[in-house]
GROMACS .gro file of C-alpha atoms in nm:
model
  144
    1MET     CA    1  -0.005  -0.004   0.001
    2ARG     CA    2   0.292   0.249   0.089
    3LEU     CA    3   0.437   0.162  -0.247
    4ALA     CA    4   0.112   0.240  -0.427
    5ILE     CA    5   0.065   0.575  -0.255
    6GLY     CA    6   0.448   0.658  -0.336
    7LEU     CA    7   0.408   0.592  -0.697
    8LEU     CA    8   0.083   0.789  -0.701
    9LEU     CA    9   0.254   1.093  -0.528
   10ALA     CA   10   0.566   1.071  -0.765
   11LEU     CA   11   0.349   1.073  -1.069
   12LEU     CA   12   0.133   1.363  -0.932
   13SER     CA   13   0.448   1.564  -0.858
   14LEU     CA   14   0.559   1.550  -1.219
   15SER     CA   15   0.377   1.871  -1.306
   16VAL     CA   16   0.580   2.030  -1.036
   17LEU     CA   17   0.888   1.979  -1.298
   18ALA     CA   18   0.694   2.201  -1.590
   19ILE     CA   19   0.844   2.513  -1.462
   20ASP     CA   20   0.738   2.834  -1.666
   21THR     CA   21   1.067   3.024  -1.715
   22GLU     CA   22   0.901   3.334  -1.870
   23GLN     CA   23   0.904   3.642  -1.658
   24ASP     CA   24   0.583   3.773  -1.532
   25LEU     CA   25   0.396   4.005  -1.774
   26PRO     CA   26   0.395   4.379  -1.649
   27THR     CA   27   0.028   4.377  -1.554
   28PRO     CA   28  -0.197   4.140  -1.390
   29VAL     CA   29  -0.439   4.131  -1.660
   30LEU     CA   30  -0.174   4.024  -1.896
   31GLN     CA   31  -0.049   3.768  -1.662
   32THR     CA   32  -0.408   3.636  -1.612
   33ARG     CA   33  -0.449   3.606  -1.991
   34TYR     CA   34  -0.133   3.441  -2.035
   35ASP     CA   35  -0.201   3.183  -1.758
   36ARG     CA   36  -0.571   3.131  -1.934
   37LEU     CA   37  -0.418   3.088  -2.290
   38ILE     CA   38  -0.118   2.836  -2.183
   39ASN     CA   39  -0.383   2.627  -2.005
   40GLU     CA   40  -0.596   2.628  -2.324
   41LEU     CA   41  -0.347   2.520  -2.556
   42ARG     CA   42  -0.244   2.136  -2.591
   43CYS     CA   43   0.110   2.030  -2.566
   44LEU     CA   44   0.169   1.854  -2.923
   45VAL     CA   45   0.429   1.635  -2.775
   46CYS     CA   46   0.251   1.521  -2.468
   47GLN     CA   47  -0.076   1.542  -2.600
   48ASN     CA   48  -0.251   1.519  -2.272
   49ASN     CA   49  -0.117   1.821  -2.118
   50SER     CA   50  -0.154   2.189  -2.178
   51ILE     CA   51   0.168   2.368  -2.258
   52ALA     CA   52   0.125   2.500  -1.896
   53ASP     CA   53   0.179   2.130  -1.751
   54SER     CA   54   0.437   2.010  -1.998
   55ASN     CA   55   0.801   2.039  -1.951
   56ALA     CA   56   0.860   1.962  -2.323
   57GLY     CA   57   1.075   2.183  -2.526
   58LEU     CA   58   0.795   2.256  -2.774
   59ALA     CA   59   0.556   2.357  -2.488
   60SER     CA   60   0.847   2.579  -2.355
   61ASP     CA   61   0.863   2.743  -2.724
   62LEU     CA   62   0.504   2.790  -2.724
   63ARG     CA   63   0.472   2.928  -2.395
   64ARG     CA   64   0.750   3.187  -2.498
   65GLU     CA   65   0.568   3.260  -2.836
   66VAL     CA   66   0.235   3.324  -2.632
   67HIS     CA   67   0.442   3.544  -2.390
   68GLY     CA   68   0.583   3.760  -2.685
   69MET     CA   69   0.255   3.802  -2.840
   70LEU     CA   70   0.100   3.928  -2.550
   71LEU     CA   71   0.380   4.187  -2.500
   72ALA     CA   72   0.325   4.280  -2.864
   73GLY     CA   73  -0.042   4.361  -2.801
   74LYS     CA   74  -0.203   4.051  -2.974
   75THR     CA   75  -0.566   3.976  -2.871
   76ASP     CA   76  -0.639   3.626  -2.733
   77ALA     CA   77  -0.834   3.553  -3.071
   78GLU     CA   78  -0.537   3.647  -3.267
   79ILE     CA   79  -0.310   3.424  -3.050
   80LEU     CA   80  -0.528   3.126  -3.064
   81LYS     CA   81  -0.574   3.180  -3.452
   82PHE     CA   82  -0.207   3.190  -3.500
   83MET     CA   83  -0.150   2.881  -3.312
   84THR     CA   84  -0.423   2.683  -3.497
   85ASP     CA   85  -0.313   2.816  -3.828
   86ARG     CA   86   0.036   2.684  -3.739
   87TYR     CA   87  -0.048   2.350  -3.562
   88GLY     CA   88  -0.432   2.289  -3.653
   89ASP     CA   89  -0.733   2.256  -3.399
   90PHE     CA   90  -0.538   1.986  -3.235
   91VAL     CA   91  -0.350   2.240  -3.045
   92LEU     CA   92  -0.675   2.341  -2.873
   93TYR     CA   93  -0.838   2.177  -2.573
   94ARG     CA   94  -1.180   2.274  -2.695
   95PRO     CA   95  -1.171   2.277  -3.093
   96PRO     CA   96  -1.439   2.486  -3.272
   97PHE     CA   97  -1.749   2.317  -3.358
   98VAL     CA   98  -1.705   2.318  -3.734
   99ARG     CA   99  -1.766   2.048  -4.016
  100ARG     CA  100  -1.395   1.905  -3.991
  101THR     CA  101  -1.440   1.853  -3.622
  102LEU     CA  102  -1.805   1.706  -3.624
  103LEU     CA  103  -1.719   1.361  -3.563
  104LEU     CA  104  -1.504   1.453  -3.267
  105TRP     CA  105  -1.782   1.651  -3.098
  106LEU     CA  106  -2.053   1.384  -3.189
  107ALA     CA  107  -1.861   1.074  -3.131
  108PRO     CA  108  -1.948   1.062  -2.751
  109ALA     CA  109  -2.321   1.099  -2.838
  110LEU     CA  110  -2.305   0.818  -3.108
  111LEU     CA  111  -2.096   0.590  -2.890
  112LEU     CA  112  -2.338   0.617  -2.600
  113GLY     CA  113  -2.643   0.549  -2.829
  114VAL     CA  114  -2.461   0.236  -2.959
  115GLY     CA  115  -2.394   0.116  -2.622
  116ILE     CA  116  -2.761   0.191  -2.519
  117LEU     CA  117  -2.872  -0.009  -2.814
  118VAL     CA  118  -2.634  -0.299  -2.742
  119ALA     CA  119  -2.733  -0.326  -2.389
  120VAL     CA  120  -3.105  -0.315  -2.468
  121ARG     CA  121  -3.061  -0.630  -2.694
  122VAL     CA  122  -2.846  -0.805  -2.452
  123VAL     CA  123  -3.127  -0.753  -2.194
  124ARG     CA  124  -3.399  -0.864  -2.438
  125GLY     CA  125  -3.187  -1.152  -2.548
  126ARG     CA  126  -3.163  -1.282  -2.196
  127GLY     CA  127  -3.522  -1.238  -2.118
  128ARG     CA  128  -3.642  -1.441  -2.402
  129LEU     CA  129  -3.391  -1.700  -2.288
  130VAL     CA  130  -3.547  -1.699  -1.938
  131ARG     CA  131  -3.872  -1.723  -2.074
  132ALA     CA  132  -3.781  -2.026  -2.299
  133ASP     CA  133  -3.627  -2.214  -2.017
  134ALA     CA  134  -3.939  -2.131  -1.806
  135ASP     CA  135  -4.148  -2.297  -2.079
  136ASP     CA  136  -3.902  -2.587  -2.123
  137SER     CA  137  -3.945  -2.651  -1.745
  138ASP     CA  138  -4.327  -2.627  -1.764
  139ILE     CA  139  -4.331  -2.870  -2.035
  140ASP     CA  140  -4.097  -3.129  -1.858
  141SER     CA  141  -4.279  -3.100  -1.542
  142ALA     CA  142  -4.613  -3.167  -1.721
  143ARG     CA  143  -4.477  -3.489  -1.854
  144PRO     CA  144  -4.560  -3.818  -1.653
   0.00000   0.00000   0.00000
């Protein structure tokens, strides 16, 4: 049990290693925007971390890019557009609802629907088997 807890704590502490080396931005508003943006952008190397949580070299480069663009006066929309133009919608944790991402957005509902249909068919099939077994046992008990 101690080993499992130790491993869990070690895995959770890995995000501490992702240190943002960029200096704080001059205003709290810019710093807040920076923090929000780096948490909205996906690390293309890690794929399951934001660039804020990743210590990959590309994530560091992307943080530096966002930092520089904020200092240059770019809006959040301009920064996100730059990133998606360069890396595609995959760089966003919340990709836009457009034709090319339609399957991405609808897949959970489709999979849930298929799962419900399979579950209903299995339950109905087992119900028929139980009734058939009950009918067979009634026939067997009626025989002398």
